[in-house]
PDB file of C-alpha atoms and ligand atoms in Angstrom:
ATOM      1  CA  UNK X   1     -10.866   0.778  16.888  1.00 58.00           C
ATOM      2  CA  UNK X   2     -12.245  -2.421  15.852  1.00 63.00           C
ATOM      3  CA  UNK X   3     -12.084  -2.724  12.131  1.00 90.00           C
ATOM      4  CA  UNK X   4      -9.063  -3.000  10.192  1.00 96.00           C
ATOM      5  CA  UNK X   5      -6.636  -0.010   8.774  1.00 98.00           C
ATOM      6  CA  UNK X   6      -5.816  -0.663   5.447  1.00 98.00           C
ATOM      7  CA  UNK X   7      -3.488   1.614   3.258  1.00 98.00           C
ATOM      8  CA  UNK X   8      -3.635   1.526  -0.156  1.00 98.00           C
ATOM      9  CA  UNK X   9      -1.131   3.978  -2.431  1.00 98.00           C
ATOM     10  CA  UNK X  10       1.285   4.128  -5.136  1.00 98.00           C
ATOM     11  CA  UNK X  11       5.108   2.584  -4.083  1.00 97.00           C
ATOM     12  CA  UNK X  12       6.941   5.615  -2.154  1.00 96.00           C
ATOM     13  CA  UNK X  13       3.871   6.996  -0.802  1.00 98.00           C
ATOM     14  CA  UNK X  14       4.996   5.496   3.010  1.00 97.00           C
ATOM     15  CA  UNK X  15       2.492   2.660   3.675  1.00 98.00           C
ATOM     16  CA  UNK X  16       4.754   0.770   5.338  1.00 97.00           C
ATOM     17  CA  UNK X  17       6.294   3.736   7.502  1.00 98.00           C
ATOM     18  CA  UNK X  18       2.935   4.872   8.007  1.00 98.00           C
ATOM     19  CA  UNK X  19       1.558   1.401   8.663  1.00 98.00           C
ATOM     20  CA  UNK X  20       4.156   1.314  11.839  1.00 98.00           C
ATOM     21  CA  UNK X  21       3.440   4.580  12.791  1.00 98.00           C
ATOM     22  CA  UNK X  22      -0.328   3.538  13.218  1.00 98.00           C
ATOM     23  CA  UNK X  23       0.204   1.119  14.862  1.00 98.00           C
ATOM     24  CA  UNK X  24       2.568   3.039  17.496  1.00 97.00           C
ATOM     25  CA  UNK X  25      -0.938   5.384  18.040  1.00 96.00           C
ATOM     26  CA  UNK X  26      -3.683   2.300  17.985  1.00 96.00           C
ATOM     27  CA  UNK X  27      -1.798  -0.550  19.733  1.00 97.00           C
ATOM     28  CA  UNK X  28      -3.109  -2.561  16.462  1.00 97.00           C
ATOM     29  CA  UNK X  29      -1.254  -5.212  15.124  1.00 97.00           C
ATOM     30  CA  UNK X  30       1.072  -4.761  11.874  1.00 98.00           C
ATOM     31  CA  UNK X  31       1.167  -6.338   8.961  1.00 98.00           C
ATOM     32  CA  UNK X  32       2.279  -5.788   5.385  1.00 98.00           C
ATOM     33  CA  UNK X  33       1.234  -7.927   2.047  1.00 98.00           C
ATOM     34  CA  UNK X  34       4.851  -8.025   0.640  1.00 98.00           C
ATOM     35  CA  UNK X  35       6.285  -8.811   4.086  1.00 98.00           C
ATOM     36  CA  UNK X  36       3.820 -11.633   4.040  1.00 98.00           C
ATOM     37  CA  UNK X  37       4.785 -12.688   0.461  1.00 98.00           C
ATOM     38  CA  UNK X  38       8.313 -12.797   1.143  1.00 98.00           C
ATOM     39  CA  UNK X  39       7.677 -14.649   3.945  1.00 98.00           C
ATOM     40  CA  UNK X  40       5.288 -17.673   2.608  1.00 98.00           C
ATOM     41  CA  UNK X  41       7.606 -18.060  -0.595  1.00 98.00           C
ATOM     42  CA  UNK X  42      10.937 -17.820   1.284  1.00 98.00           C
ATOM     43  CA  UNK X  43      12.384 -15.652  -1.563  1.00 97.00           C
ATOM     44  CA  UNK X  44      12.629 -11.462  -1.776  1.00 97.00           C
ATOM     45  CA  UNK X  45      10.284  -9.568  -3.983  1.00 97.00           C
ATOM     46  CA  UNK X  46      12.576  -8.888  -6.919  1.00 96.00           C
ATOM     47  CA  UNK X  47      13.908 -12.202  -6.338  1.00 97.00           C
ATOM     48  CA  UNK X  48       9.730 -13.914  -6.874  1.00 97.00           C
ATOM     49  CA  UNK X  49       9.684 -11.270  -9.887  1.00 97.00           C
ATOM     50  CA  UNK X  50      12.577 -12.520 -11.181  1.00 96.00           C
ATOM     51  CA  UNK X  51      12.118 -16.522 -11.014  1.00 97.00           C
ATOM     52  CA  UNK X  52       8.529 -16.812 -11.064  1.00 98.00           C
ATOM     53  CA  UNK X  53       7.273 -13.616 -12.911  1.00 97.00           C
ATOM     54  CA  UNK X  54       4.648 -11.201 -11.694  1.00 97.00           C
ATOM     55  CA  UNK X  55       1.827 -13.226 -12.587  1.00 98.00           C
ATOM     56  CA  UNK X  56       3.076 -15.463  -9.726  1.00 98.00           C
ATOM     57  CA  UNK X  57       3.821 -12.502  -7.412  1.00 98.00           C
ATOM     58  CA  UNK X  58       0.362 -11.417  -8.520  1.00 98.00           C
ATOM     59  CA  UNK X  59      -1.275 -14.933  -7.395  1.00 98.00           C
ATOM     60  CA  UNK X  60       0.381 -14.661  -3.849  1.00 98.00           C
ATOM     61  CA  UNK X  61      -0.664 -10.997  -2.879  1.00 98.00           C
ATOM     62  CA  UNK X  62      -4.129 -12.272  -3.553  1.00 98.00           C
ATOM     63  CA  UNK X  63      -3.808 -14.999  -0.976  1.00 98.00           C
ATOM     64  CA  UNK X  64      -2.343 -13.529   1.226  1.00 98.00           C
ATOM     65  CA  UNK X  65      -4.670 -10.905   1.278  1.00 98.00           C
ATOM     66  CA  UNK X  66      -7.421 -13.362   1.485  1.00 97.00           C
ATOM     67  CA  UNK X  67      -5.964 -14.880   4.286  1.00 97.00           C
ATOM     68  CA  UNK X  68      -5.165 -11.609   6.303  1.00 96.00           C
ATOM     69  CA  UNK X  69      -8.639  -9.685   6.253  1.00 95.00           C
ATOM     70  CA  UNK X  70     -10.601 -12.879   7.406  1.00 94.00           C
ATOM     71  CA  UNK X  71      -9.800 -11.543  10.714  1.00 93.00           C
ATOM     72  CA  UNK X  72     -10.289  -7.788  11.468  1.00 95.00           C
ATOM     73  CA  UNK X  73      -7.971  -4.990  14.452  1.00 96.00           C
ATOM     74  CA  UNK X  74      -5.013  -4.692  12.365  1.00 97.00           C
ATOM     75  CA  UNK X  75      -3.084  -2.541  10.297  1.00 98.00           C
ATOM     76  CA  UNK X  76      -2.198  -3.772   6.826  1.00 98.00           C
ATOM     77  CA  UNK X  77       0.261  -1.926   4.393  1.00 98.00           C
ATOM     78  CA  UNK X  78      -0.565  -3.198   0.748  1.00 98.00           C
ATOM     79  CA  UNK X  79       1.526  -3.279  -2.092  1.00 98.00           C
ATOM     80  CA  UNK X  80       1.420  -0.443  -4.821  1.00 98.00           C
ATOM     81  CA  UNK X  81      -0.390  -3.096  -6.926  1.00 98.00           C
ATOM     82  CA  UNK X  82      -2.576  -5.254  -4.791  1.00 98.00           C
ATOM     83  CA  UNK X  83      -5.589  -3.335  -5.739  1.00 98.00           C
ATOM     84  CA  UNK X  84      -5.559  -3.540  -9.560  1.00 97.00           C
ATOM     85  CA  UNK X  85      -6.916  -7.016  -9.286  1.00 97.00           C
ATOM     86  CA  UNK X  86     -10.831  -5.751  -8.753  1.00 98.00           C
ATOM     87  CA  UNK X  87     -12.226  -8.775  -6.167  1.00 97.00           C
ATOM     88  CA  UNK X  88      -8.566  -7.761  -4.438  1.00 98.00           C
ATOM     89  CA  UNK X  89      -9.721  -4.227  -3.933  1.00 98.00           C
ATOM     90  CA  UNK X  90     -13.612  -5.035  -3.197  1.00 97.00           C
ATOM     91  CA  UNK X  91     -12.322  -7.333  -0.636  1.00 97.00           C
ATOM     92  CA  UNK X  92     -10.438  -4.784   1.008  1.00 97.00           C
ATOM     93  CA  UNK X  93     -13.459  -2.685   0.952  1.00 97.00           C
ATOM     94  CA  UNK X  94     -15.409  -4.779   2.734  1.00 96.00           C
ATOM     95  CA  UNK X  95     -12.673  -5.584   5.373  1.00 95.00           C
ATOM     96  CA  UNK X  96     -12.281  -2.383   6.987  1.00 95.00           C
ATOM     97  CA  UNK X  97     -11.422   1.455   6.744  1.00 97.00           C
ATOM     98  CA  UNK X  98      -9.582   1.944   3.509  1.00 98.00           C
ATOM     99  CA  UNK X  99      -7.087   4.808   3.637  1.00 98.00           C
ATOM    100  CA  UNK X 100      -5.496   5.896   0.249  1.00 98.00           C
ATOM    101  CA  UNK X 101      -1.837   7.902   0.599  1.00 98.00           C
ATOM    102  CA  UNK X 102      -1.178   9.867  -2.005  1.00 98.00           C
ATOM    103  CA  UNK X 103       1.439  11.833  -2.790  1.00 97.00           C
ATOM    104  CA  UNK X 104       3.006  14.440  -5.867  1.00 94.00           C
ATOM    105  CA  UNK X 105       4.986  12.810  -8.729  1.00 90.00           C
ATOM    106  CA  UNK X 106       7.726  15.105  -7.591  1.00 91.00           C
ATOM    107  CA  UNK X 107       7.743  13.399  -4.279  1.00 94.00           C
ATOM    108  CA  UNK X 108       7.356   9.698  -5.393  1.00 94.00           C
ATOM    109  CA  UNK X 109      10.009  10.451  -7.813  1.00 93.00           C
ATOM    110  CA  UNK X 110      12.738  11.664  -4.966  1.00 92.00           C
ATOM    111  CA  UNK X 111      11.584   8.515  -2.858  1.00 93.00           C
ATOM    112  CA  UNK X 112      12.054   6.254  -6.035  1.00 93.00           C
ATOM    113  CA  UNK X 113      14.653   7.280  -8.182  1.00 89.00           C
ATOM    114  CA  UNK X 114      17.342   4.967  -6.486  1.00 85.00           C
ATOM    115  CA  UNK X 115      15.261   2.851  -5.558  1.00 86.00           C
ATOM    116  CA  UNK X 116      16.485  -1.520  -6.006  1.00 84.00           C
ATOM    117  CA  UNK X 117      14.083  -3.318  -4.413  1.00 89.00           C
ATOM    118  CA  UNK X 118      11.329  -2.427  -6.703  1.00 93.00           C
ATOM    119  CA  UNK X 119      11.544  -4.700 -10.152  1.00 93.00           C
ATOM    120  CA  UNK X 120       8.894  -2.571 -11.672  1.00 93.00           C
ATOM    121  CA  UNK X 121      10.978   0.273 -11.883  1.00 91.00           C
ATOM    122  CA  UNK X 122      13.904  -1.580 -12.879  1.00 89.00           C
ATOM    123  CA  UNK X 123      15.232  -0.670 -16.674  1.00 86.00           C
ATOM    124  CA  UNK X 124      15.896   2.499 -18.380  1.00 88.00           C
ATOM    125  CA  UNK X 125      13.885   5.420 -18.118  1.00 89.00           C
ATOM    126  CA  UNK X 126      12.179   4.537 -14.251  1.00 90.00           C
ATOM    127  CA  UNK X 127      10.581   7.877 -14.647  1.00 92.00           C
ATOM    128  CA  UNK X 128       9.005   7.200 -17.740  1.00 93.00           C
ATOM    129  CA  UNK X 129       7.686   3.883 -15.692  1.00 92.00           C
ATOM    130  CA  UNK X 130       6.773   5.694 -12.590  1.00 93.00           C
ATOM    131  CA  UNK X 131       4.526   8.357 -14.844  1.00 93.00           C
ATOM    132  CA  UNK X 132       2.587   5.328 -17.105  1.00 94.00           C
ATOM    133  CA  UNK X 133       1.929   3.389 -13.588  1.00 95.00           C
ATOM    134  CA  UNK X 134       0.590   6.532 -11.806  1.00 95.00           C
ATOM    135  CA  UNK X 135      -1.973   7.077 -14.764  1.00 95.00           C
ATOM    136  CA  UNK X 136      -3.009   3.621 -15.241  1.00 96.00           C
ATOM    137  CA  UNK X 137      -3.392   3.463 -11.160  1.00 97.00           C
ATOM    138  CA  UNK X 138      -4.576   6.802 -10.043  1.00 96.00           C
ATOM    139  CA  UNK X 139      -8.431   6.647 -10.537  1.00 97.00           C
ATOM    140  CA  UNK X 140      -8.387   3.342  -8.195  1.00 98.00           C
ATOM    141  CA  UNK X 141      -6.287   4.616  -5.316  1.00 98.00           C
ATOM    142  CA  UNK X 142      -9.031   7.570  -5.135  1.00 97.00           C
ATOM    143  CA  UNK X 143     -11.529   5.181  -4.811  1.00 98.00           C
ATOM    144  CA  UNK X 144     -10.342   4.241  -1.218  1.00 98.00           C
ATOM    145  CA  UNK X 145     -12.610   5.300   1.581  1.00 97.00           C
ATOM    146  CA  UNK X 146     -10.565   8.538   2.967  1.00 97.00           C
ATOM    147  CA  UNK X 147      -7.444  10.076   1.404  1.00 98.00           C
ATOM    148  CA  UNK X 148      -4.748  11.580   2.506  1.00 98.00           C
ATOM    149  CA  UNK X 149      -1.645  13.426   1.557  1.00 98.00           C
ATOM    150  CA  UNK X 150       1.281  12.512   2.769  1.00 98.00           C
ATOM    151  CA  UNK X 151       3.898  15.401   1.115  1.00 97.00           C
ATOM    152  CA  UNK X 152       5.766  17.104   3.573  1.00 95.00           C
ATOM    153  CA  UNK X 153       4.470  15.151   6.454  1.00 97.00           C
ATOM    154  CA  UNK X 154       6.075  12.960   8.681  1.00 97.00           C
ATOM    155  CA  UNK X 155       4.676   9.048   9.309  1.00 97.00           C
ATOM    156  CA  UNK X 156       3.227   9.902  12.828  1.00 97.00           C
ATOM    157  CA  UNK X 157       1.454  13.224  11.506  1.00 98.00           C
ATOM    158  CA  UNK X 158       0.197  11.292   8.716  1.00 98.00           C
ATOM    159  CA  UNK X 159      -0.794   8.798  11.042  1.00 98.00           C
ATOM    160  CA  UNK X 160      -2.744  11.271  13.275  1.00 98.00           C
ATOM    161  CA  UNK X 161      -4.582  12.384  10.318  1.00 98.00           C
ATOM    162  CA  UNK X 162      -5.737   9.204   9.892  1.00 98.00           C
ATOM    163  CA  UNK X 163      -7.283   8.318  13.041  1.00 97.00           C
ATOM    164  CA  UNK X 164      -8.548  11.570  13.598  1.00 96.00           C
ATOM    165  CA  UNK X 165     -10.380  11.279  10.250  1.00 96.00           C
ATOM    166  CA  UNK X 166     -11.444   7.658  10.814  1.00 95.00           C
ATOM    167  CA  UNK X 167     -13.084   8.872  14.770  1.00 92.00           C
ATOM    168  CA  UNK X 168     -14.902  11.813  12.768  1.00 92.00           C
ATOM    169  CA  UNK X 169     -16.358   9.320  10.499  1.00 90.00           C
ATOM    170  CA  UNK X 170     -17.350   7.117  13.045  1.00 86.00           C
ATOM    171  CA  UNK X 171     -19.507  10.095  14.596  1.00 83.00           C
ATOM    172  CA  UNK X 172     -16.516  10.582  18.242  1.00 64.00           C
ATOM    173  CA  UNK X 173     -14.150  12.822  18.117  1.00 51.00           C
TER     174      UNK X 173
HETATM  175  C1  LIG E 201       4.371  -3.305  -6.664  1.00 62.93           C
HETATM  176  C2  LIG E 201       4.395  -2.717  -5.082  1.00 62.93           C
HETATM  177  C3  LIG E 201       5.602  -2.767  -4.317  1.00 62.93           C
HETATM  178  C4  LIG E 201       5.588  -4.336  -4.458  1.00 62.93           C
HETATM  179  C5  LIG E 201       5.675  -4.980  -5.960  1.00 62.93           C
HETATM  180  C6  LIG E 201       4.638  -4.646  -6.526  1.00 62.93           C
HETATM  181  C7  LIG E 201       3.173  -2.480  -7.492  1.00 62.93           C
HETATM  182  O1  LIG E 201       5.382  -2.567  -3.173  1.00 62.93           O
HETATM  183  O2  LIG E 201       4.323  -5.189  -3.848  1.00 62.93           O
HETATM  184  O3  LIG E 201       7.282  -4.773  -6.262  1.00 62.93           O
HETATM  185  O4  LIG E 201       2.816  -3.163  -8.527  1.00 62.93           O
HETATM  186  O5  LIG E 201       3.092  -1.117  -7.517  1.00 62.93           O
HETATM  187  P1  LIG E 201       4.966  -1.067  -2.486  1.00 62.93           P
HETATM  188  O6  LIG E 201       3.841  -0.663  -2.797  1.00 62.93           O
HETATM  189  O7  LIG E 201       5.084  -1.181  -0.866  1.00 62.93           O
HETATM  190  O8  LIG E 201       6.459  -0.833  -3.074  1.00 62.93           O
END
């Protein structure tokens, strides 16, 4: 498997943990767009949002997506909003096999309810924010090359399912 494997999905679908499990299974190196942004800017994601705003964060996100997709052979976990920008999404679809991780609303809420690292969920009524954002984005995640439901599966099980799906799509079992 030489092409990139790119994980997209809403916050809380487990892109980073599944990405690490995929690295264990395939030996391909793992990258995460949020980590790359943090390294580039030298601040945490909440600090970037607080001091420079979402627009700047999205610009950095686009920059790291362009840089990291110049080469192949890696596992890439993207931030939940990385695919809002149509150019980013088109590039990801061209640069590898894009896997959409899907979770039920209950799973998302369970995982995100007490989160303090995600600036978009800050403030009163985070559940309403999750529902509104999910409604806006769900149709985008579904445009991935393959979809995997994550509810009640371990990261390793999900990684195995992804590897199998890609192998089958490539024509070998
Ligand atoms: C965001 C998701 C986050 C992070 C930032 C914005 C989003 O990544 O990029 O807080 O817009 O959905 P995770 O999906 O890894 O939480």
